[in-house]
Amino acid sequence: MSVVFRACTLTCVSLSLVLPALADESLPRRPQYVIISFDGAHELAQWQRSRTLAARTGAHFTYFLSCVFLLSRDTRNQYQAPGKSSGRSNVGFAQSKDEVRQRLAQIWLARAEGHDIASHACGHFDGKDWSKADWLNEFASFSRILRDAYKINGIEGEPEGWKKFAETGVSGFRVPYLSDGKALYAALSEAKFAYDASGVSRGPAEPQMVGGIMRFALPQIPEGPSSRPIIAMDYNLFVRHSGGIERKDTDAAFENRAYEAFRSAFEREYNGKRVPLEMGFHFTLMNGGAYWRALERFAGEVCVKADVKCVSYADYLADHHGIDGTKTGDVGG
């Protein structure tokens, strides 16, 4: 995975982030939504582990897929990023045809189980300087590679309905590095995406409809002894806890800090206004898998509550806004 993500840059903590929440008895007790997503969707073991967690807790997840993981070393030249030569990627490619085959099977199983497959673009390049045309080219690459993955890699057994899923079933997007901009949003609108989850907010925030696209934002939540805000994403915790250098979490200090931050953010909303809580993860196990263990503890406790809905972004749109999440247009091919 890439080692650059937008870090939290706030130098102070607002009182609204750190004061304990008080339940407002006058508020309707709507469900508490928790939206959990994974960027990259690479490692096969983590596909299975996440699906097992979902089955145990009743959760649905969003998987933001990087399409280069549907290309092997032999087929990597099928992808060319804007301004780059063909066969280049910031996060590599699959190691073999068989790895691609297994990943395609995991995607299809996850979809059948009600999970949301969304786009994380392809090569995990920082597109902050890309034009609208560049982004449309990247979206077209994603759509084509996903649609034709079986054919491109010479893999038999393409499921019936795969191409329709690739063309209309991927309705959401999260930009690599959370590096958004006007050109990206113009392209997303033209490509008929239903939602974008690239934003960052000061705390949990209701999604906003802008230009026909529902925009979601990962919140900054209090974390650690001084309750400094941090983006609710495993990589940001990794950088804060160990400077982005892998360390063994032998005393579970990293896991416990992450879990406590997740649980505190949840309790604030659950006992307050019940704004959706969004959380982001990767398939990379950082600091010995501390953040995945924290997620599993957290989800195992809260997702099973009767008045909590641990859902994908697509589920949230359908359940909370009446949007079915189907992509109504397709780019390139």
PDB file of C-alpha atoms in Angstrom, residues 73-307:
ATOM      1  CA  ARG A  73       2.268  -9.066 -13.865  1.00  0.00           C
ATOM      2  CA  ASP A  74       1.505 -10.575 -17.270  1.00  0.00           C
ATOM      3  CA  THR A  75      -1.532  -8.360 -17.908  1.00  0.00           C
ATOM      4  CA  ARG A  76      -0.478  -5.150 -16.130  1.00  0.00           C
ATOM      5  CA  ASN A  77      -0.008  -3.276 -19.408  1.00  0.00           C
ATOM      6  CA  GLN A  78      -3.803  -3.247 -19.749  1.00  0.00           C
ATOM      7  CA  TYR A  79      -3.708  -0.244 -17.403  1.00  0.00           C
ATOM      8  CA  GLN A  80      -2.282   3.170 -18.167  1.00  0.00           C
ATOM      9  CA  ALA A  81      -2.769   6.000 -15.682  1.00  0.00           C
ATOM     10  CA  PRO A  82      -3.053   9.597 -16.864  1.00  0.00           C
ATOM     11  CA  GLY A  83       0.409  10.966 -17.572  1.00  0.00           C
ATOM     12  CA  LYS A  84       2.103   7.597 -16.917  1.00  0.00           C
ATOM     13  CA  SER A  85       3.441   4.811 -19.082  1.00  0.00           C
ATOM     14  CA  SER A  86       1.410   1.612 -19.231  1.00  0.00           C
ATOM     15  CA  GLY A  87       1.841  -1.019 -16.553  1.00  0.00           C
ATOM     16  CA  ARG A  88       2.650   1.405 -13.723  1.00  0.00           C
ATOM     17  CA  SER A  89       0.954   1.477 -10.326  1.00  0.00           C
ATOM     18  CA  ASN A  90       1.724   2.945  -6.914  1.00  0.00           C
ATOM     19  CA  VAL A  91       0.450  -0.195  -5.198  1.00  0.00           C
ATOM     20  CA  GLY A  92       1.651  -2.917  -7.546  1.00  0.00           C
ATOM     21  CA  PHE A  93      -0.449  -5.599  -9.204  1.00  0.00           C
ATOM     22  CA  ALA A  94      -1.583  -9.128  -8.445  1.00  0.00           C
ATOM     23  CA  GLN A  95       1.278 -11.597  -8.328  1.00  0.00           C
ATOM     24  CA  SER A  96      -0.367 -14.237 -10.483  1.00  0.00           C
ATOM     25  CA  LYS A  97      -3.366 -15.220 -12.568  1.00  0.00           C
ATOM     26  CA  ASP A  98      -4.544 -17.482  -9.751  1.00  0.00           C
ATOM     27  CA  GLU A  99      -4.465 -14.603  -7.291  1.00  0.00           C
ATOM     28  CA  VAL A 100      -6.692 -12.595  -9.639  1.00  0.00           C
ATOM     29  CA  ARG A 101      -9.039 -15.576  -9.932  1.00  0.00           C
ATOM     30  CA  GLN A 102      -9.351 -15.856  -6.161  1.00  0.00           C
ATOM     31  CA  ARG A 103      -9.913 -12.124  -5.754  1.00  0.00           C
ATOM     32  CA  LEU A 104     -12.642 -12.122  -8.383  1.00  0.00           C
ATOM     33  CA  ALA A 105     -14.328 -14.943  -6.490  1.00  0.00           C
ATOM     34  CA  GLN A 106     -14.140 -12.961  -3.239  1.00  0.00           C
ATOM     35  CA  ILE A 107     -15.678  -9.908  -4.908  1.00  0.00           C
ATOM     36  CA  TRP A 108     -18.555 -11.988  -6.258  1.00  0.00           C
ATOM     37  CA  LEU A 109     -19.145 -13.675  -2.901  1.00  0.00           C
ATOM     38  CA  ALA A 110     -19.105 -10.345  -1.068  1.00  0.00           C
ATOM     39  CA  ARG A 111     -21.584  -8.884  -3.517  1.00  0.00           C
ATOM     40  CA  ALA A 112     -23.873 -11.902  -3.110  1.00  0.00           C
ATOM     41  CA  GLU A 113     -23.731 -11.405   0.659  1.00  0.00           C
ATOM     42  CA  GLY A 114     -24.995  -7.847   0.326  1.00  0.00           C
ATOM     43  CA  HIS A 115     -21.750  -5.905   0.509  1.00  0.00           C
ATOM     44  CA  ASP A 116     -21.021  -2.808  -1.560  1.00  0.00           C
ATOM     45  CA  ILE A 117     -18.241  -2.947  -4.169  1.00  0.00           C
ATOM     46  CA  ALA A 118     -17.052   0.579  -4.956  1.00  0.00           C
ATOM     47  CA  SER A 119     -14.179   2.211  -6.814  1.00  0.00           C
ATOM     48  CA  HIS A 120     -10.842   3.346  -5.400  1.00  0.00           C
ATOM     49  CA  ALA A 121      -9.661   4.101  -8.945  1.00  0.00           C
ATOM     50  CA  CYS A 122      -6.856   1.913 -10.284  1.00  0.00           C
ATOM     51  CA  GLY A 123      -3.188   2.691  -9.666  1.00  0.00           C
ATOM     52  CA  HIS A 124      -3.511   4.706  -6.434  1.00  0.00           C
ATOM     53  CA  PHE A 125      -1.926   7.822  -7.919  1.00  0.00           C
ATOM     54  CA  ASP A 126      -2.480  11.260  -6.426  1.00  0.00           C
ATOM     55  CA  GLY A 127      -4.801  12.923  -8.919  1.00  0.00           C
ATOM     56  CA  LYS A 128      -4.931  16.374  -7.320  1.00  0.00           C
ATOM     57  CA  ASP A 129      -3.537  17.893 -10.529  1.00  0.00           C
ATOM     58  CA  TRP A 130      -5.509  15.709 -12.921  1.00  0.00           C
ATOM     59  CA  SER A 131      -8.050  17.270 -15.243  1.00  0.00           C
ATOM     60  CA  LYS A 132     -11.638  16.176 -15.601  1.00  0.00           C
ATOM     61  CA  ALA A 133     -10.623  14.273 -18.750  1.00  0.00           C
ATOM     62  CA  ASP A 134      -7.867  12.508 -16.811  1.00  0.00           C
ATOM     63  CA  TRP A 135     -10.337  11.362 -14.174  1.00  0.00           C
ATOM     64  CA  LEU A 136     -12.798  10.180 -16.805  1.00  0.00           C
ATOM     65  CA  ASN A 137      -9.955   8.165 -18.326  1.00  0.00           C
ATOM     66  CA  GLU A 138      -9.198   6.601 -14.941  1.00  0.00           C
ATOM     67  CA  PHE A 139     -12.864   5.753 -14.396  1.00  0.00           C
ATOM     68  CA  ALA A 140     -13.011   4.194 -17.872  1.00  0.00           C
ATOM     69  CA  SER A 141      -9.974   2.050 -17.049  1.00  0.00           C
ATOM     70  CA  PHE A 142     -11.586   0.858 -13.828  1.00  0.00           C
ATOM     71  CA  SER A 143     -14.856   0.031 -15.563  1.00  0.00           C
ATOM     72  CA  ARG A 144     -13.195  -1.825 -18.441  1.00  0.00           C
ATOM     73  CA  ILE A 145     -10.774  -3.812 -16.279  1.00  0.00           C
ATOM     74  CA  LEU A 146     -13.490  -4.851 -13.838  1.00  0.00           C
ATOM     75  CA  ARG A 147     -15.902  -5.752 -16.630  1.00  0.00           C
ATOM     76  CA  ASP A 148     -13.356  -7.708 -18.691  1.00  0.00           C
ATOM     77  CA  ALA A 149     -11.222  -9.121 -15.847  1.00  0.00           C
ATOM     78  CA  TYR A 150     -11.990 -12.739 -16.672  1.00  0.00           C
ATOM     79  CA  LYS A 151     -11.227 -12.293 -20.364  1.00  0.00           C
ATOM     80  CA  ILE A 152      -8.129 -10.133 -19.824  1.00  0.00           C
ATOM     81  CA  ASN A 153      -6.567 -12.724 -17.532  1.00  0.00           C
ATOM     82  CA  GLY A 154      -7.744 -15.804 -19.443  1.00  0.00           C
ATOM     83  CA  ILE A 155      -9.802 -17.019 -16.486  1.00  0.00           C
ATOM     84  CA  GLU A 156     -12.746 -19.338 -17.092  1.00  0.00           C
ATOM     85  CA  GLY A 157     -16.011 -19.391 -15.184  1.00  0.00           C
ATOM     86  CA  GLU A 158     -17.175 -15.785 -15.389  1.00  0.00           C
ATOM     87  CA  PRO A 159     -20.419 -15.655 -13.374  1.00  0.00           C
ATOM     88  CA  GLU A 160     -23.629 -14.849 -15.168  1.00  0.00           C
ATOM     89  CA  GLY A 161     -24.372 -11.210 -14.485  1.00  0.00           C
ATOM     90  CA  TRP A 162     -20.744 -10.174 -13.901  1.00  0.00           C
ATOM     91  CA  LYS A 163     -20.669  -7.652 -16.734  1.00  0.00           C
ATOM     92  CA  LYS A 164     -23.948  -6.055 -15.675  1.00  0.00           C
ATOM     93  CA  PHE A 165     -22.603  -5.759 -12.138  1.00  0.00           C
ATOM     94  CA  ALA A 166     -19.398  -4.119 -13.416  1.00  0.00           C
ATOM     95  CA  GLU A 167     -21.301  -1.668 -15.584  1.00  0.00           C
ATOM     96  CA  THR A 168     -24.084  -0.633 -13.187  1.00  0.00           C
ATOM     97  CA  GLY A 169     -23.358  -2.033  -9.735  1.00  0.00           C
ATOM     98  CA  VAL A 170     -20.369   0.127  -8.787  1.00  0.00           C
ATOM     99  CA  SER A 171     -21.922   3.391  -7.690  1.00  0.00           C
ATOM    100  CA  GLY A 172     -19.471   4.789  -5.133  1.00  0.00           C
ATOM    101  CA  PHE A 173     -15.964   6.212  -5.083  1.00  0.00           C
ATOM    102  CA  ARG A 174     -13.192   7.174  -2.694  1.00  0.00           C
ATOM    103  CA  VAL A 175     -10.178   8.994  -4.067  1.00  0.00           C
ATOM    104  CA  PRO A 176      -6.657   7.770  -3.216  1.00  0.00           C
ATOM    105  CA  TYR A 177      -4.963   9.842  -0.486  1.00  0.00           C
ATOM    106  CA  LEU A 178      -8.351  11.529   0.100  1.00  0.00           C
ATOM    107  CA  SER A 179      -6.984  14.014  -2.453  1.00  0.00           C
ATOM    108  CA  ASP A 180     -10.150  15.464  -3.953  1.00  0.00           C
ATOM    109  CA  GLY A 181     -10.796  18.568  -6.049  1.00  0.00           C
ATOM    110  CA  LYS A 182     -13.093  20.316  -8.509  1.00  0.00           C
ATOM    111  CA  ALA A 183     -11.965  18.289 -11.526  1.00  0.00           C
ATOM    112  CA  LEU A 184     -12.656  15.033  -9.684  1.00  0.00           C
ATOM    113  CA  TYR A 185     -16.177  16.056  -8.697  1.00  0.00           C
ATOM    114  CA  ALA A 186     -16.980  17.252 -12.201  1.00  0.00           C
ATOM    115  CA  ALA A 187     -15.884  13.865 -13.534  1.00  0.00           C
ATOM    116  CA  LEU A 188     -17.793  11.946 -10.858  1.00  0.00           C
ATOM    117  CA  SER A 189     -20.951  13.814 -11.808  1.00  0.00           C
ATOM    118  CA  GLU A 190     -20.529  13.077 -15.501  1.00  0.00           C
ATOM    119  CA  ALA A 191     -19.793   9.427 -14.748  1.00  0.00           C
ATOM    120  CA  LYS A 192     -23.093   9.182 -12.823  1.00  0.00           C
ATOM    121  CA  PHE A 193     -21.697   8.005  -9.499  1.00  0.00           C
ATOM    122  CA  ALA A 194     -24.283   7.977  -6.724  1.00  0.00           C
ATOM    123  CA  TYR A 195     -21.885   8.834  -3.904  1.00  0.00           C
ATOM    124  CA  ASP A 196     -18.364   9.907  -3.042  1.00  0.00           C
ATOM    125  CA  ALA A 197     -16.652   9.149   0.288  1.00  0.00           C
ATOM    126  CA  SER A 198     -13.487  11.208  -0.094  1.00  0.00           C
ATOM    127  CA  GLY A 199     -14.216  13.989   2.374  1.00  0.00           C
ATOM    128  CA  VAL A 200     -12.958  14.681   5.896  1.00  0.00           C
ATOM    129  CA  SER A 201     -15.077  16.421   8.534  1.00  0.00           C
ATOM    130  CA  ARG A 202     -14.373  17.855  11.997  1.00  0.00           C
ATOM    131  CA  GLY A 203     -16.598  15.206  13.542  1.00  0.00           C
ATOM    132  CA  PRO A 204     -19.315  12.807  12.383  1.00  0.00           C
ATOM    133  CA  ALA A 205     -21.424  14.638   9.805  1.00  0.00           C
ATOM    134  CA  GLU A 206     -24.553  13.991   7.811  1.00  0.00           C
ATOM    135  CA  PRO A 207     -23.810  13.373   4.115  1.00  0.00           C
ATOM    136  CA  GLN A 208     -24.669  16.206   1.744  1.00  0.00           C
ATOM    137  CA  MET A 209     -26.072  16.079  -1.769  1.00  0.00           C
ATOM    138  CA  VAL A 210     -23.865  18.223  -4.011  1.00  0.00           C
ATOM    139  CA  GLY A 211     -24.174  18.262  -7.792  1.00  0.00           C
ATOM    140  CA  GLY A 212     -26.298  15.138  -7.795  1.00  0.00           C
ATOM    141  CA  ILE A 213     -23.760  13.131  -5.758  1.00  0.00           C
ATOM    142  CA  MET A 214     -24.120  12.282  -2.077  1.00  0.00           C
ATOM    143  CA  ARG A 215     -20.878  13.300  -0.390  1.00  0.00           C
ATOM    144  CA  PHE A 216     -19.716  11.473   2.716  1.00  0.00           C
ATOM    145  CA  ALA A 217     -16.797  12.418   4.970  1.00  0.00           C
ATOM    146  CA  LEU A 218     -14.602  10.426   7.314  1.00  0.00           C
ATOM    147  CA  PRO A 219     -14.799  12.197  10.678  1.00  0.00           C
ATOM    148  CA  GLN A 220     -12.029  13.368  12.921  1.00  0.00           C
ATOM    149  CA  ILE A 221     -12.550  11.766  16.330  1.00  0.00           C
ATOM    150  CA  PRO A 222     -10.806  12.305  19.701  1.00  0.00           C
ATOM    151  CA  GLU A 223      -8.018   9.791  20.336  1.00  0.00           C
ATOM    152  CA  GLY A 224      -5.383   9.071  22.929  1.00  0.00           C
ATOM    153  CA  PRO A 225      -4.596  10.529  26.369  1.00  0.00           C
ATOM    154  CA  SER A 226      -5.006  14.125  25.191  1.00  0.00           C
ATOM    155  CA  SER A 227      -8.040  13.421  22.977  1.00  0.00           C
ATOM    156  CA  ARG A 228      -6.405  14.991  19.944  1.00  0.00           C
ATOM    157  CA  PRO A 229      -8.581  14.624  16.834  1.00  0.00           C
ATOM    158  CA  ILE A 230      -7.589  12.151  14.158  1.00  0.00           C
ATOM    159  CA  ILE A 231      -9.248  10.897  10.991  1.00  0.00           C
ATOM    160  CA  ALA A 232     -11.138   7.695  11.805  1.00  0.00           C
ATOM    161  CA  MET A 233      -8.929   5.550   9.591  1.00  0.00           C
ATOM    162  CA  ASP A 234      -6.404   2.876  10.496  1.00  0.00           C
ATOM    163  CA  TYR A 235      -3.506   4.442   8.568  1.00  0.00           C
ATOM    164  CA  ASN A 236      -3.775   7.709  10.473  1.00  0.00           C
ATOM    165  CA  LEU A 237      -3.717   5.788  13.753  1.00  0.00           C
ATOM    166  CA  PHE A 238      -0.674   3.867  12.502  1.00  0.00           C
ATOM    167  CA  VAL A 239       1.190   7.095  11.804  1.00  0.00           C
ATOM    168  CA  ARG A 240       0.263   8.635  15.135  1.00  0.00           C
ATOM    169  CA  HIS A 241       1.050   5.569  17.214  1.00  0.00           C
ATOM    170  CA  SER A 242       4.318   4.470  15.632  1.00  0.00           C
ATOM    171  CA  GLY A 243       5.311   7.121  13.120  1.00  0.00           C
ATOM    172  CA  GLY A 244       4.225   4.833  10.299  1.00  0.00           C
ATOM    173  CA  ILE A 245       6.907   2.307  11.291  1.00  0.00           C
ATOM    174  CA  GLU A 246       5.714  -1.239  11.897  1.00  0.00           C
ATOM    175  CA  ARG A 247       5.884  -2.285  15.553  1.00  0.00           C
ATOM    176  CA  LYS A 248       4.590  -5.282  17.460  1.00  0.00           C
ATOM    177  CA  ASP A 249       1.614  -4.438  19.625  1.00  0.00           C
ATOM    178  CA  THR A 250       2.771  -6.804  22.343  1.00  0.00           C
ATOM    179  CA  ASP A 251       0.875  -5.104  25.180  1.00  0.00           C
ATOM    180  CA  ALA A 252      -2.189  -4.276  23.009  1.00  0.00           C
ATOM    181  CA  ALA A 253      -1.598  -0.553  23.598  1.00  0.00           C
ATOM    182  CA  PHE A 254      -2.290   0.406  19.987  1.00  0.00           C
ATOM    183  CA  GLU A 255      -5.314  -1.868  19.771  1.00  0.00           C
ATOM    184  CA  ASN A 256      -6.781  -0.524  22.998  1.00  0.00           C
ATOM    185  CA  ARG A 257      -6.269   3.112  22.028  1.00  0.00           C
ATOM    186  CA  ALA A 258      -7.952   2.526  18.676  1.00  0.00           C
ATOM    187  CA  TYR A 259     -10.826   0.593  20.225  1.00  0.00           C
ATOM    188  CA  GLU A 260     -11.382   3.260  22.881  1.00  0.00           C
ATOM    189  CA  ALA A 261     -11.416   5.994  20.214  1.00  0.00           C
ATOM    190  CA  PHE A 262     -13.935   4.059  18.109  1.00  0.00           C
ATOM    191  CA  ARG A 263     -16.144   3.244  21.085  1.00  0.00           C
ATOM    192  CA  SER A 264     -16.046   6.817  22.460  1.00  0.00           C
ATOM    193  CA  ALA A 265     -17.021   8.281  19.069  1.00  0.00           C
ATOM    194  CA  PHE A 266     -19.826   5.763  18.800  1.00  0.00           C
ATOM    195  CA  GLU A 267     -21.175   6.442  22.305  1.00  0.00           C
ATOM    196  CA  ARG A 268     -21.212  10.179  21.640  1.00  0.00           C
ATOM    197  CA  GLU A 269     -23.510   9.743  18.645  1.00  0.00           C
ATOM    198  CA  TYR A 270     -25.505   6.840  20.073  1.00  0.00           C
ATOM    199  CA  ASN A 271     -26.362   8.873  23.179  1.00  0.00           C
ATOM    200  CA  GLY A 272     -26.743  12.108  21.235  1.00  0.00           C
ATOM    201  CA  LYS A 273     -27.999  13.065  17.787  1.00  0.00           C
ATOM    202  CA  ARG A 274     -27.155   9.723  16.181  1.00  0.00           C
ATOM    203  CA  VAL A 275     -25.225  11.170  13.274  1.00  0.00           C
ATOM    204  CA  PRO A 276     -23.779   8.357  11.117  1.00  0.00           C
ATOM    205  CA  LEU A 277     -20.289   7.266  12.202  1.00  0.00           C
ATOM    206  CA  GLU A 278     -17.926   6.456   9.336  1.00  0.00           C
ATOM    207  CA  MET A 279     -14.738   4.441   9.761  1.00  0.00           C
ATOM    208  CA  GLY A 280     -12.078   3.535   7.194  1.00  0.00           C
ATOM    209  CA  PHE A 281      -9.626   0.625   7.086  1.00  0.00           C
ATOM    210  CA  HIS A 282      -7.194  -1.090   4.734  1.00  0.00           C
ATOM    211  CA  PHE A 283      -6.410  -4.722   4.038  1.00  0.00           C
ATOM    212  CA  THR A 284      -2.869  -4.157   5.313  1.00  0.00           C
ATOM    213  CA  LEU A 285      -2.275  -5.270   8.900  1.00  0.00           C
ATOM    214  CA  MET A 286      -0.513  -2.335  10.556  1.00  0.00           C
ATOM    215  CA  ASN A 287       1.279  -2.652  13.890  1.00  0.00           C
ATOM    216  CA  GLY A 288       0.654  -6.361  14.024  1.00  0.00           C
ATOM    217  CA  GLY A 289      -3.000  -6.085  13.074  1.00  0.00           C
ATOM    218  CA  ALA A 290      -3.853  -3.856  16.054  1.00  0.00           C
ATOM    219  CA  TYR A 291      -6.472  -1.846  14.178  1.00  0.00           C
ATOM    220  CA  TRP A 292      -8.266  -4.863  12.745  1.00  0.00           C
ATOM    221  CA  ARG A 293      -8.488  -6.380  16.212  1.00  0.00           C
ATOM    222  CA  ALA A 294      -9.896  -3.096  17.495  1.00  0.00           C
ATOM    223  CA  LEU A 295     -12.431  -3.118  14.655  1.00  0.00           C
ATOM    224  CA  GLU A 296     -13.473  -6.690  15.393  1.00  0.00           C
ATOM    225  CA  ARG A 297     -13.993  -5.898  19.078  1.00  0.00           C
ATOM    226  CA  PHE A 298     -15.927  -2.753  18.225  1.00  0.00           C
ATOM    227  CA  ALA A 299     -18.146  -4.329  15.562  1.00  0.00           C
ATOM    228  CA  GLY A 300     -18.785  -7.378  17.718  1.00  0.00           C
ATOM    229  CA  GLU A 301     -20.185  -5.135  20.447  1.00  0.00           C
ATOM    230  CA  VAL A 302     -22.123  -2.452  18.573  1.00  0.00           C
ATOM    231  CA  CYS A 303     -23.282  -3.978  15.286  1.00  0.00           C
ATOM    232  CA  VAL A 304     -25.374  -6.549  17.128  1.00  0.00           C
ATOM    233  CA  LYS A 305     -27.441  -3.895  18.939  1.00  0.00           C
ATOM    234  CA  ALA A 306     -31.085  -3.759  17.860  1.00  0.00           C
ATOM    235  CA  ASP A 307     -30.993  -0.005  17.263  1.00  0.00           C
TER     236      ASP A 307
END
